[in-house]
Structure formats: C-alpha cells, structure tokens
Amino acid sequence: MNQVVKDRTERTKWYNSARFGMFIHWGLYAIPARGEWVRSVYEIPKEEYDPYFDEFTTENYNPKEWARLAKKAGMKYAVLTAKHHDGFCLFDTKLTDFNSVKAPCKRDLVKEFLEAFREEGIKVGLYYSIIDWRHEDFPHFGDMHHPMRNNEKCSNENRNFDRYLEFMFGQIKELLTNYGHLDLMWFDFSYGDMKCDKWKAKELMEMVRSIQPHIIVDNRLEGSAEDAGSIKTLEPTTYSGDFASPEQMIPPAGIRDVAGNPLPWEACITLNNHWGYCSYDNHYKSSKMVIRMLVECVSKGGNLLLNVGPNAKGEIPEESVKILEEVGVWMKQNGRSIYDCGYAELPKPEWGRFTRKGNILYAHVTEEQAGAICLPNLAGKIEKMRLVKDNSVIDETFYWNLKEFSEHSFFFFSPHAADCYPLPDETDTVVEIFLKEE
C-alpha cells in the first residue's frame, strides 16, 4: 500500500463510519429561485444578475435550526456551499466584495454555520467552486458553461488565468485558516481540459495539507462527477481525492479500486430535482425513498450526502423538513444498521439488502414474502437474531416446508406466522443477525 493510500485510509475513518450527511446549496440563486445554475442556463449577464446581491437579506437564517434538523435526521456531517459557480461568497473574504458580509444581511454565513453544526457534534465541511463566472480572469466566451459562452463581446483577450488561480488559492487559504478545524473540503468541478494541472492541483493540495493535514477532499480536481479518475488506481496522485463523488445516482456495485478493494465514496443526491432553491420544484423524494437510498449506499460501502436548498430568507423548505424528520424517526430506531456498517460481501437478497459491521449482519427487509425470509447459505452460521427496532427476539425457523433447503437459514417475524406479510415496518424492517465466530 503506497503512502497516499495509507494516509487516505487513516483520514477517512470517521467518514466511513458516518455514512449520512447533509449538503446545503445556498446563495444569490435562491432569489431567482430556478436552481444554482440559473445564470448559466439562462445566459444572464453580470449586470442583470448582480442586483440580486442587494436583495440578499437572509432574515430568517438560523443555522442552529438547520443543525438541529440534521442531527434529528441522523446526519453525522454537513457541507455548505461557501462559494458556488456564480462567485458569490457566504464568508468574509478579503479578495472580493461580492460576499455576504458586504450584502444587506451583513453576516458571515459560513462562520455561523460552522459554529452551529459543531455545537451539535456534527462534522463540518465546506464546498468551494473552483470555477467562477463572475471573476474577470476566468474564461468567458467559448467556455463550456460560462453564462457569456455565446457572447462574442466577452472576448478572453487580456484575461489572465494565473491571476484567477491566485484569487482561487487565496480564497481557499482564507477558508482553511480563518475558520478553525474543518473536516471536509468539497471542490467542484472539472470539465474538458479544465482539470488537474489547469488548477495547479498538486500545488493546491500541498497548500491544503500544509494547513489542515487531516482534512478529507473529494475527487473533482481531476475529473467530473461521472469520472472517478485515478482514485481507483493503486498509485493515486495527491490530488486524486480521499473519496469519490457520484452525483444523482448510486453506483450499481459501489466503488472499488482496480484490485477490488473498497474505496470511500458518497452519492450526492437532491431531495427534489434541484440543488439550489427552486420555487416551482415540488418533486420531492419520500422519506421511504431516502431511507432506501441510504441503505443501498451503505450496503455498497458508501455514504449518502443528501441536499437541501434553503430559500432566500434562509429557510429550509417545509417539505424538506418534514421528510428529514420522518427519516430521523427511522434512524433513531435503526441507526446501528447504518453507522460503521458497509459491504456484507454477500449477494443481494431478493427481499432487500444486507449491511454489515464485523460479525453482525443486518437484514434490511423491504419486500414482503409469501413464506419465511431466506438467509442464503447461512445455515449453521447464526448465533442469534434480534429485531433492531425494539431488540425483540427473532427465532430461526425450521418450518416443515423448508427442510429441503438445508443450506439456507430462515426466519418469520412472528412465531405463529406462515408468511412475512405485512412487514413490521413497510419502509425497511431491520433484523440484526449475530454470526458465529469462524
């Protein structure tokens, strides 16, 4: 194991235990309320977008409420957009006046976020966009994503990308030096030839590690969300990242390196169809779906980073709050089947999924069965079983019609049942299976 992998393994221990986090996309784009890419999608000129700055009042922003909600939902870490692609900063930066301290709210929103979440015992991370549509030295005309990509008047003549990189490095240094211990840094994003050396990624990571060597970093300095990059190799670079970051999807079999070793990863997924606040997007995932997404991620050795998009007043939408509170009820009862758990290294069962922690296997039963629940190839390997919700006994069954399937183990939820319908919890009924020591 090379040193980069050894260091990554040590840094990500807490992350591989946490499993569930909150992503928070918030900025000026909450005012037009059409998502965080609104300026690019509608090709809005700077002169038309900048006036939103004068309306950013955030009068109902209370990060303590956000932190309490995250904790109630069972989330162990949270990541806030310190700066998104539009260039607006939620922190007290000395390198641009386009920030929340200079806006009408006159608040260092990052500082308040960090203090509130740390107070609740939640690990903290900051998202920083390495692209910036407002900076004069960032490519405009012809860039793949810039709002002025089709405007020939926004020529790139006299734009100095090295000067932009000085600005970018400077802001990242501010975040790393002015806000205490950070647990995670989420850089976004690379595309086309805008990756790796273009960002001076090696030098950037040297600076990051020199200031906060413990911090974990995603893998987007060298690739997009669709490309895990060299993190999968046995000789990753210093900027390959500590974890992979698939977006709006859960990998079919998790993420492993080329030798088959599990890699740290998280699926970052929205609660509706937008990251930033979108006033007309009511396509919210149910709490049942969120729970099942979380279980799927953990069963494949990964985390779920679930996004909320507060509105311009600083309020997390009521629909999001309701969903997270419902998730929290399930997590309070079943959290031990999530935290510290990962791959079971067993085939996916027909009735749901497995997660595992050491010699404890967790059966997440999400589909009713006509007969008993089958635990494939576990006959003679089980010491005892408990329903996680209340620690009540689940007995292994030797029902008369199961005797020809002697290689498998089976159980019913009730000793008087002949089927597993309905489930005790139709969202996900979790059974804790203590395996005999081999």
Short mmCIF file of C-alpha atoms in Angstrom, two decimals:
data_model
loop_
_atom_site.label_atom_id
_atom_site.label_comp_id
_atom_site.label_asym_id
_atom_site.label_seq_id
_atom_site.Cartn_x
_atom_site.Cartn_y
_atom_site.Cartn_z
CA MET A 1 0.00 0.00 0.00
CA ASN A 2 1.55 3.30 -1.06
CA GLN A 3 1.71 6.29 1.29
CA VAL A 4 -1.09 8.24 -0.40
CA VAL A 5 -3.47 5.31 0.12
CA LYS A 6 -2.29 4.80 3.72
CA ASP A 7 -2.90 8.47 4.52
CA ARG A 8 -6.31 8.37 2.83
CA THR A 9 -7.31 5.29 4.82
CA GLU A 10 -6.44 7.00 8.09
CA ARG A 11 -8.14 10.29 7.22
CA THR A 12 -11.40 8.69 6.12
CA LYS A 13 -12.06 6.50 9.17
CA TRP A 14 -14.65 8.91 10.59
CA TYR A 15 -16.19 9.39 7.14
CA ASN A 16 -16.66 5.65 6.54
CA SER A 17 -18.37 5.45 9.93
CA ALA A 18 -20.67 8.47 9.48
CA ARG A 19 -22.48 7.28 6.34
CA PHE A 20 -25.11 10.07 6.24
CA GLY A 21 -24.58 13.77 5.61
CA MET A 22 -26.40 16.98 4.69
CA PHE A 23 -25.45 19.00 1.60
CA ILE A 24 -26.60 22.63 1.63
CA HIS A 25 -26.69 24.69 -1.58
CA TRP A 26 -27.41 28.33 -0.80
CA GLY A 27 -26.59 31.63 -2.43
CA LEU A 28 -27.93 34.50 -4.52
CA TYR A 29 -29.54 31.98 -6.89
CA ALA A 30 -32.20 31.41 -4.21
CA ILE A 31 -33.73 34.75 -5.25
CA PRO A 32 -34.49 33.93 -8.93
CA ALA A 33 -35.37 30.51 -7.44
CA ARG A 34 -34.63 28.40 -10.51
CA GLY A 35 -31.67 26.43 -9.21
CA GLU A 36 -27.99 27.23 -8.69
CA TRP A 37 -27.16 27.09 -12.42
CA VAL A 38 -29.71 29.76 -13.29
CA ARG A 39 -27.13 32.26 -14.53
CA SER A 40 -25.60 29.73 -16.92
CA VAL A 41 -28.85 28.11 -18.10
CA TYR A 42 -30.44 31.46 -19.00
CA GLU A 43 -27.14 33.11 -20.03
CA ILE A 44 -27.76 36.01 -17.66
CA PRO A 45 -25.24 38.88 -17.97
CA LYS A 46 -23.40 40.07 -14.88
CA GLU A 47 -25.28 43.38 -14.99
CA GLU A 48 -28.62 41.57 -14.67
CA TYR A 49 -27.50 39.07 -12.02
CA ASP A 50 -25.57 41.37 -9.68
CA PRO A 51 -28.68 43.27 -8.46
CA TYR A 52 -29.76 40.14 -6.57
CA PHE A 53 -26.87 41.00 -4.26
CA ASP A 54 -28.86 43.97 -2.95
CA GLU A 55 -31.80 41.71 -2.05
CA PHE A 56 -29.91 39.04 -0.10
CA THR A 57 -31.26 39.75 3.39
CA THR A 58 -31.40 36.20 4.88
CA GLU A 59 -33.69 37.48 7.65
CA ASN A 60 -34.77 34.02 8.81
CA TYR A 61 -31.38 32.30 8.64
CA ASN A 62 -30.91 30.34 11.85
CA PRO A 63 -28.19 27.73 11.37
CA LYS A 64 -28.92 26.31 14.81
CA GLU A 65 -32.29 25.16 13.44
CA TRP A 66 -30.54 23.62 10.44
CA ALA A 67 -28.10 21.82 12.72
CA ARG A 68 -30.85 20.52 14.98
CA LEU A 69 -32.71 19.21 11.93
CA ALA A 70 -29.60 17.46 10.60
CA LYS A 71 -28.98 15.84 13.97
CA LYS A 72 -32.60 14.80 14.27
CA ALA A 73 -32.39 13.17 10.83
CA GLY A 74 -29.37 11.16 11.96
CA MET A 75 -26.84 13.03 9.81
CA LYS A 76 -23.26 12.96 11.04
CA TYR A 77 -21.68 15.60 8.78
CA ALA A 78 -22.75 18.63 6.75
CA VAL A 79 -21.31 20.54 3.79
CA LEU A 80 -22.24 24.15 2.94
CA THR A 81 -21.55 25.98 -0.32
CA ALA A 82 -19.07 28.65 0.78
CA LYS A 83 -18.93 29.79 -2.86
CA HIS A 84 -20.78 28.42 -5.89
CA HIS A 85 -20.14 28.94 -9.60
CA ASP A 86 -21.74 32.40 -9.61
CA GLY A 87 -18.86 33.67 -7.47
CA PHE A 88 -20.96 34.90 -4.54
CA CYS A 89 -19.29 34.07 -1.22
CA LEU A 90 -21.06 33.25 2.04
CA PHE A 91 -17.94 34.12 4.03
CA ASP A 92 -15.84 37.13 4.97
CA THR A 93 -13.34 37.15 2.13
CA LYS A 94 -10.90 40.00 1.62
CA LEU A 95 -10.47 39.16 -2.07
CA THR A 96 -13.88 40.29 -3.37
CA ASP A 97 -16.71 42.47 -2.12
CA PHE A 98 -19.17 40.03 -3.69
CA ASN A 99 -19.84 38.36 -0.33
CA SER A 100 -22.46 38.08 2.39
CA VAL A 101 -20.70 40.42 4.79
CA LYS A 102 -21.00 43.23 2.22
CA ALA A 103 -24.56 42.22 1.22
CA PRO A 104 -27.61 43.61 3.08
CA CYS A 105 -27.57 40.71 5.56
CA LYS A 106 -24.06 41.78 6.69
CA ARG A 107 -23.34 38.31 8.12
CA ASP A 108 -20.55 35.78 7.82
CA LEU A 109 -22.91 32.92 7.00
CA VAL A 110 -20.14 30.31 6.90
CA LYS A 111 -18.92 31.22 10.38
CA GLU A 112 -22.43 30.92 11.80
CA PHE A 113 -22.99 27.59 10.03
CA LEU A 114 -19.76 26.10 11.35
CA GLU A 115 -20.41 27.20 14.92
CA ALA A 116 -23.97 25.85 14.94
CA PHE A 117 -23.14 22.43 13.50
CA ARG A 118 -20.06 21.94 15.63
CA GLU A 119 -22.20 22.70 18.68
CA GLU A 120 -24.44 19.75 17.75
CA GLY A 121 -21.43 17.45 17.36
CA ILE A 122 -21.76 17.28 13.57
CA LYS A 123 -18.62 17.15 11.41
CA VAL A 124 -18.32 20.18 9.13
CA GLY A 125 -17.29 20.65 5.53
CA LEU A 126 -17.25 23.46 3.00
CA TYR A 127 -17.97 23.35 -0.71
CA TYR A 128 -15.88 25.65 -2.87
CA SER A 129 -16.40 26.10 -6.59
CA ILE A 130 -13.09 26.19 -8.41
CA ILE A 131 -14.88 27.81 -11.34
CA ASP A 132 -16.13 31.38 -11.07
CA TRP A 133 -18.43 33.01 -13.61
CA ARG A 134 -18.00 36.47 -12.13
CA HIS A 135 -14.22 36.74 -11.97
CA GLU A 136 -12.85 38.80 -14.85
CA ASP A 137 -9.91 36.45 -15.43
CA PHE A 138 -11.99 33.28 -15.72
CA PRO A 139 -12.66 32.26 -19.36
CA HIS A 140 -15.95 33.69 -20.68
CA PHE A 141 -16.58 33.36 -24.43
CA GLY A 142 -16.35 29.76 -25.65
CA ASP A 143 -16.18 28.21 -22.20
CA MET A 144 -18.40 25.16 -21.91
CA HIS A 145 -20.50 26.53 -19.04
CA HIS A 146 -19.93 30.26 -18.66
CA PRO A 147 -23.10 32.42 -18.97
CA MET A 148 -21.32 34.51 -21.62
CA ARG A 149 -20.08 31.49 -23.62
CA ASN A 150 -22.02 32.63 -26.72
CA ASN A 151 -21.35 36.36 -26.37
CA GLU A 152 -18.52 37.39 -28.69
CA LYS A 153 -18.26 40.73 -26.91
CA CYS A 154 -16.94 38.85 -23.87
CA SER A 155 -13.65 38.01 -25.51
CA ASN A 156 -10.99 36.25 -23.45
CA GLU A 157 -8.35 38.69 -24.62
CA ASN A 158 -6.44 40.17 -21.67
CA ARG A 159 -7.86 37.60 -19.25
CA ASN A 160 -5.07 36.18 -17.09
CA PHE A 161 -5.86 32.71 -15.78
CA ASP A 162 -2.85 32.68 -13.48
CA ARG A 163 -4.28 35.77 -11.82
CA TYR A 164 -7.55 33.89 -11.36
CA LEU A 165 -5.67 30.98 -9.77
CA GLU A 166 -4.03 33.37 -7.30
CA PHE A 167 -7.52 34.52 -6.34
CA MET A 168 -8.79 30.93 -6.04
CA PHE A 169 -5.80 29.80 -3.96
CA GLY A 170 -6.21 32.89 -1.78
CA GLN A 171 -9.86 32.23 -1.03
CA ILE A 172 -9.24 28.57 -0.22
CA LYS A 173 -6.45 29.63 2.11
CA GLU A 174 -8.86 32.03 3.84
CA LEU A 175 -11.33 29.21 4.45
CA LEU A 176 -8.61 26.91 5.76
CA THR A 177 -7.01 29.46 8.09
CA ASN A 178 -9.86 31.66 9.33
CA TYR A 179 -12.50 29.12 10.38
CA GLY A 180 -10.83 26.61 12.63
CA HIS A 181 -10.85 22.84 12.22
CA LEU A 182 -12.64 21.71 9.05
CA ASP A 183 -13.34 18.03 8.49
CA LEU A 184 -14.02 18.08 4.76
CA MET A 185 -13.40 20.20 1.66
CA TRP A 186 -15.65 19.68 -1.36
CA PHE A 187 -14.12 21.12 -4.58
CA ASP A 188 -16.36 21.40 -7.65
CA PHE A 189 -15.69 20.85 -10.54
CA SER A 190 -13.51 19.82 -13.51
CA TYR A 191 -14.60 19.53 -17.13
CA GLY A 192 -12.98 19.28 -20.56
CA ASP A 193 -9.37 20.44 -20.25
CA MET A 194 -10.21 22.37 -17.07
CA LYS A 195 -8.74 19.80 -14.70
CA CYS A 196 -5.60 18.68 -12.87
CA ASP A 197 -2.69 20.91 -13.92
CA LYS A 198 -5.08 23.61 -15.15
CA TRP A 199 -6.00 24.15 -11.47
CA LYS A 200 -2.40 23.57 -10.31
CA ALA A 201 -3.95 20.74 -8.36
CA LYS A 202 -0.68 19.37 -6.97
CA GLU A 203 0.30 22.75 -5.55
CA LEU A 204 -3.24 23.33 -4.29
CA MET A 205 -3.27 20.06 -2.35
CA GLU A 206 0.19 20.80 -0.93
CA MET A 207 -1.22 24.06 0.43
CA VAL A 208 -4.35 22.35 1.79
CA ARG A 209 -2.36 19.63 3.55
CA SER A 210 0.15 22.12 4.95
CA ILE A 211 -2.67 23.99 6.72
CA GLN A 212 -5.09 21.19 7.67
CA PRO A 213 -3.42 17.80 7.02
CA HIS A 214 -6.35 15.85 8.47
CA ILE A 215 -8.99 17.27 6.12
CA ILE A 216 -10.59 14.98 3.55
CA VAL A 217 -11.16 16.15 -0.02
CA ASP A 218 -13.35 14.90 -2.88
CA ASN A 219 -12.00 13.75 -6.24
CA ARG A 220 -13.20 16.55 -8.52
CA LEU A 221 -9.92 18.39 -9.00
CA GLU A 222 -9.09 15.85 -11.69
CA GLY A 223 -12.44 14.79 -13.09
CA SER A 224 -16.18 15.27 -13.31
CA ALA A 225 -18.86 13.51 -11.28
CA GLU A 226 -19.01 10.80 -13.96
CA ASP A 227 -15.28 10.06 -13.80
CA ALA A 228 -13.82 8.60 -10.59
CA GLY A 229 -10.34 9.29 -12.01
CA SER A 230 -7.11 7.94 -10.60
CA ILE A 231 -8.58 7.38 -7.14
CA LYS A 232 -9.30 3.87 -8.48
CA THR A 233 -5.65 3.13 -9.15
CA LEU A 234 -3.20 1.61 -6.69
CA GLU A 235 -0.93 4.65 -7.16
CA PRO A 236 -3.27 7.65 -6.83
CA THR A 237 -1.93 11.18 -7.01
CA THR A 238 -2.01 13.55 -4.07
CA TYR A 239 -4.98 15.28 -5.73
CA SER A 240 -6.93 12.12 -6.65
CA GLY A 241 -9.09 12.78 -3.62
CA ASP A 242 -9.98 10.90 -0.47
CA PHE A 243 -13.42 9.87 -1.72
CA ALA A 244 -15.30 9.52 -5.00
CA SER A 245 -18.43 11.63 -5.55
CA PRO A 246 -21.01 10.14 -7.95
CA GLU A 247 -23.83 12.62 -8.49
CA GLN A 248 -27.58 11.95 -8.65
CA MET A 249 -27.03 8.19 -8.83
CA ILE A 250 -25.92 5.22 -6.76
CA PRO A 251 -23.23 3.07 -8.43
CA PRO A 252 -24.54 -0.41 -9.33
CA ALA A 253 -21.93 -2.22 -7.23
CA GLY A 254 -20.32 0.51 -5.15
CA ILE A 255 -16.83 1.79 -5.97
CA ARG A 256 -13.63 -0.22 -5.62
CA ASP A 257 -10.06 0.22 -6.81
CA VAL A 258 -8.60 -1.82 -9.65
CA ALA A 259 -7.63 -4.58 -7.20
CA GLY A 260 -11.19 -4.82 -5.83
CA ASN A 261 -10.55 -3.01 -2.55
CA PRO A 262 -13.45 -0.84 -1.30
CA LEU A 263 -12.96 2.92 -1.80
CA PRO A 264 -14.57 5.71 0.23
CA TRP A 265 -17.42 7.27 -1.75
CA GLU A 266 -20.65 9.17 -1.38
CA ALA A 267 -23.66 9.60 -3.60
CA CYS A 268 -24.65 13.27 -3.55
CA ILE A 269 -28.36 13.44 -4.29
CA THR A 270 -31.03 16.14 -4.18
CA LEU A 271 -34.31 15.89 -2.25
CA ASN A 272 -36.19 17.28 -5.26
CA ASN A 273 -34.72 17.89 -8.72
CA HIS A 274 -32.57 20.94 -7.93
CA TRP A 275 -29.57 21.69 -5.72
CA GLY A 276 -30.29 25.36 -5.19
CA TYR A 277 -33.76 26.56 -4.18
CA CYS A 278 -36.35 26.24 -6.95
CA SER A 279 -39.77 27.67 -6.10
CA TYR A 280 -41.74 25.51 -8.56
CA ASP A 281 -39.95 22.18 -7.98
CA ASN A 282 -42.22 20.08 -5.77
CA HIS A 283 -40.92 16.73 -6.97
CA TYR A 284 -39.71 15.64 -3.54
CA LYS A 285 -38.49 12.16 -2.73
CA SER A 286 -40.40 10.43 0.05
CA SER A 287 -38.80 9.58 3.38
CA LYS A 288 -39.18 5.92 2.38
CA MET A 289 -37.11 6.51 -0.75
CA VAL A 290 -34.47 8.46 1.18
CA ILE A 291 -34.12 5.65 3.72
CA ARG A 292 -33.84 3.04 1.00
CA MET A 293 -31.26 5.16 -0.86
CA LEU A 294 -29.23 5.43 2.33
CA VAL A 295 -29.39 1.68 2.95
CA GLU A 296 -28.41 1.00 -0.67
CA CYS A 297 -25.38 3.28 -0.36
CA VAL A 298 -24.23 1.67 2.88
CA SER A 299 -24.79 -1.84 1.51
CA LYS A 300 -22.36 -0.89 -1.28
CA GLY A 301 -19.78 0.61 1.07
CA GLY A 302 -20.73 4.24 0.52
CA ASN A 303 -22.31 7.33 2.08
CA LEU A 304 -25.36 9.40 1.19
CA LEU A 305 -24.91 13.18 1.08
CA LEU A 306 -28.47 14.46 0.84
CA ASN A 307 -29.08 18.01 -0.35
CA VAL A 308 -31.37 20.74 0.88
CA GLY A 309 -31.74 24.11 -0.85
CA PRO A 310 -32.75 26.93 1.52
CA ASN A 311 -34.73 29.88 0.14
CA ALA A 312 -33.52 33.47 0.02
CA LYS A 313 -34.76 34.13 3.56
CA GLY A 314 -32.57 31.30 4.85
CA GLU A 315 -35.35 28.78 5.43
CA ILE A 316 -35.10 25.09 4.57
CA PRO A 317 -38.35 24.31 2.69
CA GLU A 318 -41.10 22.80 4.83
CA GLU A 319 -41.30 19.74 2.56
CA SER A 320 -37.60 19.03 3.18
CA VAL A 321 -38.00 19.47 6.94
CA LYS A 322 -40.92 17.02 7.04
CA ILE A 323 -39.03 14.38 5.05
CA LEU A 324 -35.90 14.65 7.19
CA GLU A 325 -37.89 14.44 10.41
CA GLU A 326 -39.53 11.24 9.15
CA VAL A 327 -36.14 9.83 8.20
CA GLY A 328 -34.97 10.71 11.71
CA VAL A 329 -37.68 8.56 13.31
CA TRP A 330 -36.43 5.52 11.38
CA MET A 331 -32.78 6.36 12.07
CA LYS A 332 -33.40 6.68 15.80
CA GLN A 333 -34.68 3.11 15.83
CA ASN A 334 -32.38 1.58 13.23
CA GLY A 335 -29.27 3.73 13.07
CA ARG A 336 -26.93 0.99 14.25
CA SER A 337 -27.56 -0.82 10.96
CA ILE A 338 -26.14 2.25 9.16
CA TYR A 339 -23.29 3.78 11.18
CA ASP A 340 -19.95 1.92 11.00
CA CYS A 341 -21.52 -0.51 8.52
CA GLY A 342 -20.64 -1.36 4.95
CA TYR A 343 -20.40 -4.17 2.43
CA ALA A 344 -21.74 -7.51 3.66
CA GLU A 345 -19.74 -9.26 0.89
CA LEU A 346 -22.85 -11.36 0.25
CA PRO A 347 -25.10 -11.39 -2.83
CA LYS A 348 -28.09 -9.03 -2.69
CA PRO A 349 -31.05 -10.97 -1.28
CA GLU A 350 -34.38 -10.97 -3.14
CA TRP A 351 -36.23 -9.29 -0.25
CA GLY A 352 -33.97 -6.29 0.35
CA ARG A 353 -30.34 -5.63 1.25
CA PHE A 354 -27.62 -6.52 3.72
CA THR A 355 -25.31 -4.18 5.63
CA ARG A 356 -22.60 -5.45 7.95
CA LYS A 357 -20.42 -4.48 10.88
CA GLY A 358 -17.86 -7.13 11.83
CA ASN A 359 -19.66 -10.38 12.63
CA ILE A 360 -23.04 -8.62 12.81
CA LEU A 361 -25.16 -8.79 9.68
CA TYR A 362 -28.17 -6.51 9.19
CA ALA A 363 -31.04 -7.75 7.04
CA HIS A 364 -32.95 -4.78 5.62
CA VAL A 365 -36.26 -6.34 4.60
CA THR A 366 -38.23 -4.13 2.21
CA GLU A 367 -40.34 -6.69 0.34
CA GLU A 368 -42.99 -8.97 1.82
CA GLN A 369 -42.50 -12.70 1.30
CA ALA A 370 -45.06 -15.45 0.74
CA GLY A 371 -43.22 -17.62 3.23
CA ALA A 372 -40.23 -17.16 5.50
CA ILE A 373 -37.35 -14.73 4.92
CA CYS A 374 -34.46 -16.68 3.41
CA LEU A 375 -30.87 -16.01 4.52
CA PRO A 376 -28.94 -17.66 1.70
CA ASN A 377 -26.19 -20.12 2.67
CA LEU A 378 -26.22 -19.13 6.36
CA ALA A 379 -27.47 -22.41 7.83
CA GLY A 380 -25.50 -23.25 10.97
CA LYS A 381 -23.75 -19.89 10.98
CA ILE A 382 -26.17 -17.86 13.08
CA GLU A 383 -25.84 -17.38 16.82
CA LYS A 384 -28.96 -15.25 17.41
CA MET A 385 -31.22 -12.65 15.79
CA ARG A 386 -32.97 -9.53 17.04
CA LEU A 387 -35.44 -7.03 15.56
CA VAL A 388 -33.43 -3.79 15.64
CA LYS A 389 -36.47 -1.58 16.25
CA ASP A 390 -37.05 -2.95 19.76
CA ASN A 391 -34.35 -5.63 20.33
CA SER A 392 -37.02 -8.35 20.43
CA VAL A 393 -36.08 -11.95 19.64
CA ILE A 394 -36.33 -13.27 16.08
CA ASP A 395 -36.14 -17.06 16.02
CA GLU A 396 -34.56 -19.09 13.29
CA THR A 397 -37.36 -21.25 11.86
CA PHE A 398 -37.35 -24.87 10.77
CA TYR A 399 -40.83 -24.79 9.28
CA TRP A 400 -41.86 -28.09 7.70
CA ASN A 401 -41.76 -26.88 4.06
CA LEU A 402 -38.19 -25.55 4.35
CA LYS A 403 -36.38 -28.76 5.17
CA GLU A 404 -35.24 -29.48 1.62
CA PHE A 405 -33.36 -26.12 1.58
CA SER A 406 -30.94 -27.15 4.31
CA GLU A 407 -28.08 -24.88 3.20
CA HIS A 408 -30.14 -21.77 3.99
CA SER A 409 -31.42 -20.23 7.19
CA PHE A 410 -34.94 -18.79 7.53
CA PHE A 411 -36.99 -16.66 9.90
CA PHE A 412 -40.51 -15.29 10.37
CA PHE A 413 -41.28 -12.03 12.15
CA SER A 414 -43.85 -13.88 14.24
CA PRO A 415 -43.51 -17.44 15.59
CA HIS A 416 -47.18 -18.00 14.65
CA ALA A 417 -46.90 -16.81 11.05
CA ALA A 418 -46.68 -18.74 7.79
CA ASP A 419 -45.72 -15.69 5.75
CA CYS A 420 -43.94 -12.34 6.13
CA TYR A 421 -46.82 -10.01 5.36
CA PRO A 422 -47.28 -7.27 6.30
CA LEU A 423 -43.81 -6.18 7.34
CA PRO A 424 -43.47 -4.71 10.85
CA ASP A 425 -42.09 -1.59 9.13
CA GLU A 426 -43.07 -1.38 5.48
CA THR A 427 -40.30 1.14 4.78
CA ASP A 428 -37.49 -1.15 5.95
CA THR A 429 -37.69 -3.75 8.72
CA VAL A 430 -34.20 -4.40 10.06
CA VAL A 431 -33.10 -7.66 11.67
CA GLU A 432 -29.75 -7.90 13.46
CA ILE A 433 -28.05 -11.24 12.82
CA PHE A 434 -25.15 -12.24 15.06
CA LEU A 435 -22.92 -14.63 13.16
CA LYS A 436 -20.94 -17.34 14.91
CA GLU A 437 -17.21 -16.70 15.12
CA GLU A 438 -15.44 -18.68 12.44
#
